[in-house]
Amino acid sequence: MPGCAHCGGKLDIVGNQVGRRDTCPHCGEELRSCRNCRHFDETVAKQCKEPFAEVPSDKDGANFCDLFQISEGGLNAKQGKDDLLSAAEALFRKK
């Protein structure tokens, strides 16, 4: 089931029916953004697994990407970044 990458809320979306102006009913963030796309990955070049995509600089804002596909789950990038930061702080904390 699709989920919002910003808040993790579950979305009632059938297929890939996400318009450019659609927002999350839970947090109000725009849904048709890079962070909500199944091709989004912070570990690859341009943070997109799709090699032919014209990737916008704003990964949180709505865009017109023709290759957009809503991702499953939600909180895929922001939660991972917070976990990595916490782990790094714990590793380098003075005793």
Short mmCIF file of C-alpha atoms in Angstrom, two decimals:
data_model
loop_
_atom_site.label_atom_id
_atom_site.label_comp_id
_atom_site.label_asym_id
_atom_site.label_seq_id
_atom_site.Cartn_x
_atom_site.Cartn_y
_atom_site.Cartn_z
CA MET A 1 0.00 0.00 0.00
CA PRO A 2 1.39 3.43 -0.91
CA GLY A 3 2.53 5.65 1.92
CA CYS A 4 3.63 9.26 2.33
CA ALA A 5 7.42 9.68 2.48
CA HIS A 6 7.01 12.72 4.71
CA CYS A 7 4.75 11.42 7.51
CA GLY A 8 4.43 7.69 6.82
CA GLY A 9 0.65 7.85 6.55
CA LYS A 10 -1.04 5.22 4.36
CA LEU A 11 -2.57 6.49 1.12
CA ASP A 12 -5.69 5.18 -0.62
CA ILE A 13 -4.32 5.35 -4.16
CA VAL A 14 -5.24 2.85 -6.85
CA GLY A 15 -2.57 2.30 -9.49
CA ASN A 16 -0.47 5.39 -10.08
CA GLN A 17 -3.27 7.96 -10.02
CA VAL A 18 -1.40 10.88 -8.43
CA GLY A 19 -1.94 14.36 -9.82
CA ARG A 20 0.56 17.20 -9.57
CA ARG A 21 -1.58 19.08 -7.04
CA ASP A 22 -2.51 16.08 -4.86
CA THR A 23 -1.48 16.35 -1.22
CA CYS A 24 -1.24 13.90 1.67
CA PRO A 25 -4.47 13.85 3.69
CA HIS A 26 -2.42 13.36 6.88
CA CYS A 27 0.32 16.01 6.66
CA GLY A 28 -0.58 18.17 3.63
CA GLU A 29 2.74 17.59 1.77
CA GLU A 30 2.70 17.30 -2.02
CA LEU A 31 2.51 13.67 -3.17
CA ARG A 32 3.94 13.93 -6.68
CA SER A 33 7.49 14.57 -5.46
CA CYS A 34 10.77 12.70 -5.80
CA ARG A 35 10.65 11.46 -2.20
CA ASN A 36 7.32 9.73 -2.89
CA CYS A 37 8.54 8.07 -6.09
CA ARG A 38 9.62 4.42 -6.23
CA HIS A 39 12.73 5.49 -8.20
CA PHE A 40 13.98 7.77 -5.39
CA ASP A 41 17.19 6.55 -3.74
CA GLU A 42 19.62 8.81 -1.86
CA THR A 43 22.52 6.44 -2.55
CA VAL A 44 22.54 6.76 -6.36
CA ALA A 45 23.51 9.60 -8.69
CA LYS A 46 20.95 12.42 -8.75
CA GLN A 47 19.05 10.42 -6.09
CA CYS A 48 17.06 8.68 -8.84
CA LYS A 49 17.35 5.09 -10.08
CA GLU A 50 15.81 6.04 -13.43
CA PRO A 51 18.74 6.97 -15.75
CA PHE A 52 16.64 9.02 -18.20
CA ALA A 53 14.79 11.16 -15.66
CA GLU A 54 15.29 14.92 -15.60
CA VAL A 55 15.72 15.18 -11.86
CA PRO A 56 14.59 18.44 -10.16
CA SER A 57 16.73 20.01 -7.46
CA ASP A 58 13.80 20.14 -5.00
CA LYS A 59 13.09 16.52 -4.01
CA ASP A 60 10.17 17.48 -1.72
CA GLY A 61 8.20 19.69 -4.10
CA ALA A 62 5.69 18.62 -6.74
CA ASN A 63 7.10 18.08 -10.22
CA PHE A 64 6.11 17.05 -13.74
CA CYS A 65 8.28 13.91 -14.08
CA ASP A 66 6.72 11.50 -16.61
CA LEU A 67 8.48 8.56 -14.91
CA PHE A 68 6.89 9.15 -11.48
CA GLN A 69 5.46 6.06 -9.77
CA ILE A 70 4.11 6.23 -6.23
CA SER A 71 6.27 4.23 -3.82
CA GLU A 72 5.16 1.64 -1.31
CA GLY A 73 5.57 2.10 2.42
CA GLY A 74 6.52 5.69 3.12
CA LEU A 75 9.18 7.40 5.25
CA ASN A 76 11.77 5.65 3.07
CA ALA A 77 14.35 8.43 3.02
CA LYS A 78 13.81 10.75 5.96
CA GLN A 79 13.64 8.00 8.57
CA GLY A 80 16.79 6.35 7.20
CA LYS A 81 18.68 9.66 7.32
CA ASP A 82 17.68 10.24 10.95
CA ASP A 83 18.73 6.69 11.89
CA LEU A 84 22.14 7.16 10.24
CA LEU A 85 22.70 10.48 11.99
CA SER A 86 21.82 8.97 15.38
CA ALA A 87 24.15 6.03 14.78
CA ALA A 88 27.02 8.35 13.81
CA GLU A 89 26.49 10.52 16.89
CA ALA A 90 26.48 7.43 19.12
CA LEU A 91 29.66 6.15 17.48
CA PHE A 92 31.64 9.36 17.97
CA ARG A 93 30.24 10.34 21.38
CA LYS A 94 32.90 10.89 24.03
CA LYS A 95 32.77 8.49 26.94
#
